[in-house]
Amino acid sequence: MTFHPIRFPLDISLGARGGPERATDIVTLSSGREERNSRWVHSRRRYNAGYGVKSRADMAAVLAFFEERRGRFHSFLWRDGLDYSSNGTDAPTMLDQVIGTGDGVTVSFALTKRYGAAFDPYLRPITKPIVGTVVMAVAGASVPATDFSLDELTGAVTFDVAPADGASVTAGFLFDVPVRFDIDRLDVELTSFDAAEVPSIPLIEVRE
């Protein structure tokens, strides 16, 4: 069981469906009031790639990808067509996300993306940033790419020199989602010479 640093065919993933999932326990009391408990700190995303398959060629690409991953065995990269950027565009900026505050000692910071604002914002760990898209700033000043290193498998950014005490550390980036197939069997119906109908190709995010 390993992670394969390869992205699911992009033209197919852009036609897929899916999004984040939460796990919430709800107990209704005798008074009619509810007690709610969120079992997961982080959401987990699910997708169905079957909606992106439009032709026999698409299906052949999925089949080859599925076989090389050995079904559910190996994880891989997925591009979420709705949520793949620190600012929602293809052009991330160095001020998009606050990822920490300097203390004059710490040199490593984890990339995160913030969802929401005043009530209870969620900080999502970004573990699969796209190399070459990460831009950094400390106290609003751009940090050259030569002055920090990026671990593309964990999303950790390490500066050559620790940011000063109290300095805001910000980042911009594009990213993928680590996923695996959630099936070990592809059920394909060929509907015409150049088309295929795939009822379901479920994928699930791999929490790391």
XYZ file of N, CA and C in Angstrom:
624
model
N 0.854 -1.191 0.000
C 0.000 0.000 0.000
C 0.883 1.232 0.000
N 0.858 1.988 -1.098
C 1.683 3.187 -1.204
C 0.887 4.312 -1.848
N 1.456 5.509 -1.768
C 0.884 6.657 -2.453
C 1.594 6.825 -3.786
N 0.831 6.930 -4.871
C 1.387 7.170 -6.197
C 1.229 8.650 -6.549
N 2.316 9.386 -6.712
C 2.227 10.816 -7.012
C 1.849 11.076 -8.469
N 0.660 10.620 -8.844
C 0.147 10.817 -10.195
C -1.315 11.226 -10.102
N -1.723 12.145 -10.963
C -3.084 12.670 -10.904
C -4.019 11.866 -11.798
N -5.221 11.612 -11.294
C -6.279 11.005 -12.094
C -6.491 11.862 -13.336
N -6.791 11.253 -14.505
C -6.938 12.043 -15.744
C -7.800 13.290 -15.552
N -7.194 14.453 -15.796
C -7.827 15.720 -15.463
C -9.103 15.975 -16.250
N -9.126 15.633 -17.531
C -10.312 15.907 -18.341
C -11.519 15.099 -17.863
N -11.272 13.964 -17.231
C -12.369 13.151 -16.697
C -12.799 13.666 -15.325
N -11.837 14.040 -14.494
C -12.171 14.494 -13.145
C -12.987 15.786 -13.157
N -12.805 16.619 -14.180
C -13.545 17.880 -14.240
C -15.032 17.668 -14.503
N -15.418 16.463 -14.943
C -16.832 16.171 -15.144
C -17.438 15.369 -14.009
N -16.681 15.182 -12.945
C -17.130 14.340 -11.837
C -18.007 15.113 -10.857
N -18.557 14.380 -9.888
C -19.363 14.973 -8.826
C -18.779 14.598 -7.476
N -19.016 15.450 -6.489
C -18.550 15.105 -5.155
C -18.274 16.332 -4.315
N -17.829 16.083 -3.075
C -17.537 17.167 -2.158
C -17.259 16.649 -0.766
N -17.209 17.550 0.229
C -16.847 17.149 1.589
C -17.959 16.411 2.321
N -17.533 15.523 3.217
C -18.457 14.754 4.041
C -18.054 14.924 5.502
N -19.054 15.006 6.388
C -18.829 15.082 7.826
C -19.512 13.910 8.515
N -19.125 13.647 9.753
C -19.754 12.594 10.547
C -20.272 13.218 11.830
N -21.597 13.365 11.929
C -22.220 14.016 13.073
C -23.206 13.075 13.739
N -23.047 12.876 15.042
C -24.006 12.101 15.824
C -25.058 13.046 16.389
N -26.341 12.684 16.235
C -27.436 13.517 16.745
C -28.334 12.664 17.631
N -28.523 13.105 18.857
C -29.415 12.423 19.800
C -30.553 13.366 20.151
N -31.779 12.903 19.932
C -32.950 13.702 20.298
C -33.385 13.333 21.709
N -33.409 14.314 22.600
C -33.779 14.092 23.996
C -35.294 14.023 24.143
N -35.753 13.562 25.300
C -37.203 13.439 25.547
C -37.899 14.786 25.483
N -37.159 15.855 25.724
C -37.742 17.203 25.662
C -37.888 17.701 24.235
N -37.302 16.968 23.292
C -37.319 17.406 21.903
C -36.058 18.153 21.499
N -35.254 18.490 22.498
C -33.984 19.150 22.184
C -32.996 18.136 21.623
N -31.968 18.647 20.947
C -30.957 17.783 20.343
C -29.594 17.972 21.007
N -28.862 16.884 21.064
C -27.441 16.930 21.404
C -26.683 16.472 20.160
N -25.729 17.287 19.710
C -24.987 16.973 18.489
C -23.490 16.875 18.788
N -22.867 15.891 18.185
C -21.438 15.683 18.373
C -20.779 15.438 17.017
N -19.751 16.214 16.741
C -19.003 16.047 15.487
C -17.852 15.076 15.746
N -17.890 13.925 15.089
C -16.901 12.873 15.366
C -15.572 13.099 14.656
N -15.580 13.899 13.598
C -14.360 14.123 12.832
C -13.890 15.558 12.987
N -12.609 15.728 13.237
C -12.032 17.072 13.255
C -11.982 17.631 11.837
N -11.648 16.764 10.885
C -11.523 17.194 9.493
C -12.557 16.487 8.623
N -13.059 17.211 7.646
C -13.979 16.612 6.685
C -13.230 15.629 5.797
N -14.005 14.773 5.127
C -13.432 13.797 4.206
C -14.218 13.882 2.906
N -13.515 14.006 1.806
C -14.193 14.215 0.534
C -14.448 12.915 -0.211
N -15.594 12.874 -0.850
C -15.972 11.745 -1.709
C -16.315 12.268 -3.095
N -15.958 11.499 -4.107
C -16.238 11.883 -5.487
C -16.744 10.669 -6.266
N -17.423 10.951 -7.363
C -17.821 9.903 -8.298
C -17.302 10.300 -9.669
N -16.258 9.595 -10.115
C -15.620 9.931 -11.384
C -16.412 9.441 -12.585
N -17.423 8.605 -12.361
C -18.185 8.048 -13.475
C -18.861 9.100 -14.327
N -19.257 10.223 -13.715
C -19.943 11.277 -14.467
C -19.025 11.963 -15.470
N -17.702 11.802 -15.307
C -16.765 12.434 -16.228
C -16.396 11.577 -17.418
N -16.847 10.322 -17.434
C -16.527 9.421 -18.536
C -17.509 9.662 -19.681
N -16.993 10.118 -20.833
C -17.855 10.477 -21.961
C -17.626 9.620 -23.198
N -16.588 8.806 -23.218
C -16.278 8.054 -24.422
C -15.548 6.764 -24.077
N -15.392 5.928 -25.099
C -14.623 4.690 -24.930
C -13.173 5.011 -24.541
N -12.610 6.076 -25.115
C -11.240 6.463 -24.790
C -11.121 6.854 -23.312
N -12.125 7.585 -22.802
C -12.138 7.935 -21.382
C -12.150 6.677 -20.527
N -13.001 5.728 -20.920
C -13.126 4.505 -20.134
C -11.843 3.700 -20.164
N -11.177 3.685 -21.288
C -9.907 2.966 -21.400
C -8.860 3.592 -20.481
N -8.871 4.933 -20.400
C -7.926 5.631 -19.522
C -8.205 5.299 -18.061
N -9.487 5.283 -17.678
C -9.864 4.937 -16.303
C -9.483 3.500 -15.994
N -9.736 2.604 -16.938
C -9.415 1.192 -16.730
C -7.920 1.002 -16.468
N -7.084 1.635 -17.283
C -5.636 1.517 -17.101
C -5.211 2.094 -15.754
N -5.809 3.229 -15.393
C -5.471 3.875 -14.129
C -5.902 3.006 -12.950
N -7.094 2.432 -13.048
C -7.637 1.564 -12.003
C -6.758 0.332 -11.795
N -6.364 -0.290 -12.886
C -5.551 -1.498 -12.792
C -4.177 -1.212 -12.193
N -3.566 -0.094 -12.590
C -2.245 0.229 -12.050
C -2.309 0.556 -10.562
N -3.451 1.099 -10.105
C -3.612 1.386 -8.672
C -4.027 0.146 -7.893
N -4.317 -0.952 -8.606
C -4.781 -2.205 -7.987
C -6.088 -1.986 -7.229
N -7.008 -1.255 -7.860
C -8.287 -0.989 -7.206
C -8.106 -0.071 -6.015
N -8.534 -0.528 -4.841
C -8.491 0.300 -3.640
C -7.118 0.354 -2.969
N -6.143 -0.343 -3.523
C -4.891 -0.566 -2.807
C -4.007 0.679 -2.706
N -3.723 1.316 -3.844
C -2.820 2.466 -3.847
C -3.614 3.772 -3.946
N -3.166 4.783 -3.226
C -3.795 6.104 -3.315
C -3.097 6.937 -4.390
N -3.735 8.063 -4.759
C -3.236 8.896 -5.853
C -3.787 10.300 -5.710
N -3.513 11.152 -6.679
C -3.941 12.552 -6.634
C -5.217 12.781 -7.437
N -6.022 13.702 -6.935
C -7.285 14.055 -7.574
C -7.418 15.562 -7.601
N -7.833 16.112 -8.734
C -8.092 17.540 -8.846
C -9.583 17.795 -8.645
N -9.905 18.476 -7.556
C -11.279 18.886 -7.286
C -11.548 20.140 -8.103
N -12.410 20.043 -9.097
C -12.638 21.158 -10.005
C -13.206 22.401 -9.356
N -13.806 22.265 -8.164
C -14.378 23.407 -7.459
C -13.406 24.002 -6.452
N -12.564 23.162 -5.858
C -11.762 23.597 -4.721
C -10.328 23.083 -4.863
N -9.490 23.858 -5.538
C -8.107 23.445 -5.751
C -7.119 24.595 -5.596
N -7.594 25.724 -5.046
C -6.774 26.923 -4.984
C -6.944 27.626 -3.641
N -5.900 28.307 -3.215
C -5.954 29.041 -1.947
C -6.869 30.249 -2.004
N -7.176 30.735 -3.206
C -8.068 31.897 -3.318
C -9.205 31.694 -4.311
N -9.378 30.446 -4.784
C -10.489 30.158 -5.687
C -10.220 30.476 -7.144
N -8.989 30.874 -7.464
C -8.644 31.176 -8.855
C -7.399 30.373 -9.237
N -7.023 30.471 -10.507
C -5.815 29.797 -10.979
C -4.552 30.596 -10.688
N -4.702 31.745 -10.036
C -3.548 32.612 -9.761
C -3.459 32.907 -8.264
N -2.911 31.991 -7.476
C -2.773 32.235 -6.033
C -1.829 33.400 -5.757
N -2.076 34.102 -4.656
C -1.202 35.207 -4.249
C -0.599 34.901 -2.890
N 0.464 35.578 -2.560
C 1.218 35.292 -1.337
C 0.457 35.668 -0.071
N -0.651 36.397 -0.202
C -1.405 36.834 0.976
C -2.725 36.082 1.155
N -2.935 35.018 0.407
C -4.226 34.323 0.414
C -4.595 33.722 1.769
N -3.657 32.999 2.383
C -3.960 32.250 3.597
C -2.911 32.520 4.683
N -3.395 32.800 5.889
C -2.486 32.925 7.036
C -2.211 31.521 7.565
N -0.953 31.109 7.572
C -0.636 29.751 8.015
C 0.146 29.724 9.327
N 0.410 30.894 9.888
C 1.101 30.907 11.167
C 1.641 32.277 11.512
N 2.270 32.351 12.698
C 2.904 33.576 13.173
C 4.312 33.242 13.635
N 5.269 34.006 13.193
C 6.649 33.747 13.546
C 6.927 33.960 15.024
N 7.934 33.207 15.541
C 8.379 33.407 16.925
C 9.893 33.593 17.000
N 10.521 33.732 15.828
C 11.959 33.913 15.789
C 12.741 32.620 15.856
N 12.041 31.491 16.079
C 12.702 30.192 16.214
C 12.159 29.177 15.201
N 10.831 29.096 15.099
C 10.189 28.110 14.234
C 10.457 28.412 12.758
N 10.870 27.377 12.020
C 11.152 27.560 10.601
C 10.163 26.806 9.707
N 9.428 25.828 10.265
C 8.505 25.022 9.455
C 7.055 25.366 9.768
N 6.253 25.502 8.724
C 4.834 25.815 8.849
C 4.053 24.928 7.883
N 2.894 24.474 8.334
C 2.054 23.610 7.504
C 1.068 24.438 6.700
N 0.918 24.121 5.424
C -0.061 24.819 4.598
C -1.475 24.455 5.042
N -2.329 25.444 5.152
C -3.735 25.236 5.505
C -4.596 26.171 4.677
N -5.862 25.821 4.551
C -6.836 26.689 3.887
C -7.990 26.930 4.841
N -8.385 28.188 4.972
C -9.430 28.589 5.911
C -10.774 28.659 5.200
N -11.800 28.064 5.833
C -13.169 28.118 5.326
C -14.039 28.795 6.392
N -14.815 29.781 5.981
C -15.663 30.484 6.938
C -14.962 31.708 7.490
N -15.690 32.387 8.410
C -15.150 33.641 8.927
C -15.317 33.749 10.441
N -16.362 34.428 10.887
C -16.451 34.823 12.288
C -16.929 33.735 13.240
N -17.778 32.816 12.786
C -18.442 31.901 13.721
C -17.542 30.754 14.190
N -17.137 29.924 13.308
C -16.292 28.781 13.676
C -15.514 28.337 12.447
N -14.559 29.144 11.987
C -13.842 28.823 10.748
C -13.114 27.485 10.844
N -13.077 26.794 9.711
C -12.422 25.493 9.625
C -11.093 25.650 8.904
N -10.026 25.110 9.496
C -8.704 25.130 8.882
C -8.403 23.744 8.330
N -8.346 23.662 7.034
C -8.111 22.387 6.360
C -6.625 22.190 6.069
N -6.037 21.098 6.516
C -4.640 20.833 6.169
C -4.500 20.571 4.667
N -3.514 21.196 4.058
C -3.227 20.985 2.638
C -1.937 20.175 2.554
N -2.069 18.900 2.213
C -0.913 17.996 2.232
C -0.351 17.701 0.851
N -1.063 18.115 -0.196
C -0.575 17.815 -1.546
C -0.572 19.091 -2.400
N 0.256 20.080 -2.025
C 0.374 21.287 -2.852
C 1.053 20.957 -4.178
N 0.789 21.785 -5.169
C 1.389 21.581 -6.483
C 2.692 22.368 -6.563
N 3.751 21.650 -6.808
C 5.088 22.263 -6.869
C 5.111 23.368 -7.921
N 5.721 24.480 -7.561
C 5.836 25.593 -8.494
C 4.723 26.611 -8.368
N 3.665 26.276 -7.587
C 2.553 27.224 -7.416
C 2.571 27.900 -6.055
N 3.404 27.410 -5.141
C 3.410 27.936 -3.769
C 4.205 29.239 -3.706
N 3.534 30.281 -3.212
C 4.187 31.583 -3.001
C 4.015 31.963 -1.540
N 5.059 32.549 -0.957
C 5.075 32.821 0.475
C 5.376 34.291 0.761
N 4.909 34.727 1.937
C 5.227 36.070 2.412
C 5.366 36.036 3.924
N 6.213 36.885 4.451
C 6.361 37.076 5.893
C 6.183 38.558 6.178
N 5.229 38.877 7.054
C 4.899 40.262 7.377
C 4.552 41.051 6.119
N 3.916 40.375 5.157
C 3.473 41.035 3.930
C 4.528 41.171 2.858
N 5.768 40.772 3.158
C 6.852 40.885 2.180
C 7.095 39.537 1.512
N 7.203 39.549 0.199
C 7.404 38.314 -0.548
C 8.706 37.620 -0.154
N 8.632 36.300 -0.038
C 9.822 35.489 0.257
C 10.203 34.753 -1.029
N 11.399 34.960 -1.537
C 11.817 34.272 -2.774
C 11.757 32.756 -2.609
N 11.451 32.067 -3.696
C 11.362 30.607 -3.654
C 12.682 29.965 -3.256
N 13.780 30.693 -3.432
C 15.090 30.159 -3.048
C 15.310 30.197 -1.543
N 14.433 30.890 -0.813
C 14.613 31.050 0.636
C 13.721 30.129 1.459
N 13.010 29.224 0.802
C 12.228 28.236 1.539
C 12.151 26.958 0.708
N 11.858 25.856 1.395
C 11.685 24.573 0.714
C 10.292 24.046 0.997
N 9.783 23.229 0.087
C 8.434 22.688 0.196
C 8.492 21.169 0.174
N 7.807 20.536 1.131
C 7.630 19.088 1.108
C 6.314 18.816 0.397
N 6.386 18.355 -0.841
C 5.177 18.183 -1.640
C 4.320 17.009 -1.187
N 4.827 16.172 -0.277
C 4.067 15.025 0.216
C 3.360 15.306 1.538
N 3.731 16.414 2.209
C 3.105 16.746 3.499
C 2.526 18.156 3.539
N 2.968 19.028 2.639
C 2.505 20.407 2.666
C 3.261 21.279 3.654
N 4.392 20.817 4.152
C 5.189 21.606 5.093
C 6.134 22.532 4.333
N 6.167 23.798 4.766
C 7.077 24.790 4.197
C 8.153 25.086 5.238
N 9.417 25.021 4.833
C 10.528 25.272 5.752
C 11.366 26.440 5.240
N 11.465 27.485 6.075
C 12.235 28.673 5.713
C 13.706 28.482 6.063
N 14.574 29.111 5.284
C 16.000 29.091 5.602
C 16.279 29.873 6.883
N 15.511 30.943 7.093
C 15.646 31.780 8.290
C 14.277 31.884 8.951
N 14.219 31.665 10.255
C 12.953 31.701 10.982
C 12.302 33.080 10.884
N 10.991 33.147 10.578
C 10.286 34.432 10.578
C 10.379 35.110 11.939
N 10.454 36.419 11.942
C 10.604 37.191 13.173
C 9.409 37.018 14.095
N 9.635 37.244 15.356
C 8.577 37.121 16.358
C 7.417 38.058 16.017
N 6.205 37.494 15.956
C 5.011 38.278 15.677
C 4.717 38.504 14.212
N 5.616 38.061 13.325
C 5.412 38.276 11.887
C 4.407 37.271 11.337
N 3.434 37.762 10.588
C 2.434 36.897 9.976
C 3.033 36.143 8.796
N 2.805 34.834 8.766
C 3.293 33.994 7.673
C 2.097 33.647 6.789
N 2.144 34.032 5.531
C 1.027 33.811 4.619
C 1.487 33.055 3.383
N 0.514 32.447 2.711
C 0.852 31.614 1.557
C -0.266 31.598 0.533
N 0.107 31.297 -0.696
C -0.845 31.033 -1.764
C -0.394 29.782 -2.487
N -1.350 29.005 -3.015
C -0.976 27.714 -3.600
C -2.146 27.108 -4.368
N -1.822 26.187 -5.260
C -2.785 25.267 -5.845
C -2.518 23.907 -5.211
N -3.537 23.040 -5.184
C -3.339 21.760 -4.510
C -4.250 20.681 -5.075
N -3.863 19.438 -4.826
C -4.664 18.268 -5.165
C -5.147 17.608 -3.880
N -6.008 16.592 -4.041
C -6.534 15.836 -2.907
C -6.030 14.401 -3.004
N -5.454 13.844 -1.923
C -5.059 12.430 -1.957
C -6.295 11.546 -1.813
N -6.512 10.655 -2.757
C -7.707 9.802 -2.742
C -7.315 8.367 -3.112
N -8.283 7.481 -3.011
C -8.155 6.117 -3.515
C -9.499 5.722 -4.109
N -9.502 4.691 -4.927
C -10.769 4.129 -5.388
C -11.490 3.507 -4.189
N -12.798 3.613 -4.179
C -13.576 3.005 -3.092
C -14.281 1.741 -3.571
N -13.774 1.164 -4.645
C -14.284 -0.102 -5.172
C -13.105 -0.944 -5.639
N -13.307 -2.241 -5.712
C -12.307 -3.145 -6.274
C -12.797 -3.769 -7.574
N -13.929 -3.264 -8.082
C -14.504 -3.844 -9.303
C -15.135 -2.746 -10.151
N -14.750 -2.684 -11.418
C -15.372 -1.767 -12.365
C -16.472 -2.501 -13.117
N -17.679 -1.938 -13.113
C -18.815 -2.539 -13.804
C -19.167 -1.640 -14.980
N -18.733 -2.034 -16.171
C -18.841 -1.180 -17.353
C -19.816 -1.765 -18.356
N -20.691 -0.907 -18.885
C -21.607 -1.317 -19.949
C -21.295 -0.512 -21.197
N -20.878 -1.176 -22.261
C -20.616 -0.483 -23.517
C -21.942 -0.224 -24.220
N -22.260 1.043 -24.434
C -23.551 1.401 -25.002
C -23.489 1.678 -26.500
N -22.299 1.930 -27.016
C -22.148 2.127 -28.457
C -20.676 1.953 -28.803
N -20.353 2.103 -30.060
C -18.977 1.876 -30.486
C -18.011 2.831 -29.805
N -18.438 4.080 -29.588
C -17.529 5.074 -29.012
C -18.128 5.710 -27.760
N -18.752 4.906 -26.942
C -19.296 5.444 -25.697
C -19.335 4.347 -24.654
N -19.274 4.742 -23.419
C -19.360 3.787 -22.325
C -20.169 4.413 -21.207
N -20.970 3.615 -20.567
C -21.753 4.096 -19.431
C -21.223 3.433 -18.166
N -20.767 4.231 -17.243
C -20.229 3.720 -15.992
C -21.121 4.212 -14.861
N -21.881 3.338 -14.250
C -22.800 3.770 -13.195
C -22.106 4.482 -12.048
N -20.942 3.963 -11.639
C -20.307 4.554 -10.470
C -18.814 4.225 -10.434
N -18.002 5.248 -10.233
C -16.576 5.069 -9.961
C -16.275 5.905 -8.721
N -16.620 5.390 -7.537
C -16.460 6.176 -6.318
C -15.004 6.292 -5.872
N -14.654 7.487 -5.397
C -13.341 7.775 -4.838
C -13.539 8.370 -3.454
N -12.592 8.129 -2.556
C -12.678 8.680 -1.218
C -11.345 9.266 -0.812
N -11.377 10.391 -0.140
C -10.148 11.054 0.317
C -9.427 10.185 1.339
N -8.105 10.174 1.245
C -7.271 9.448 2.206
C -6.768 10.433 3.242
N -7.190 10.268 4.482
C -6.708 11.143 5.541
C -5.291 10.751 5.918
N -4.417 11.749 6.064
C -3.002 11.476 6.306
C -2.573 12.033 7.663
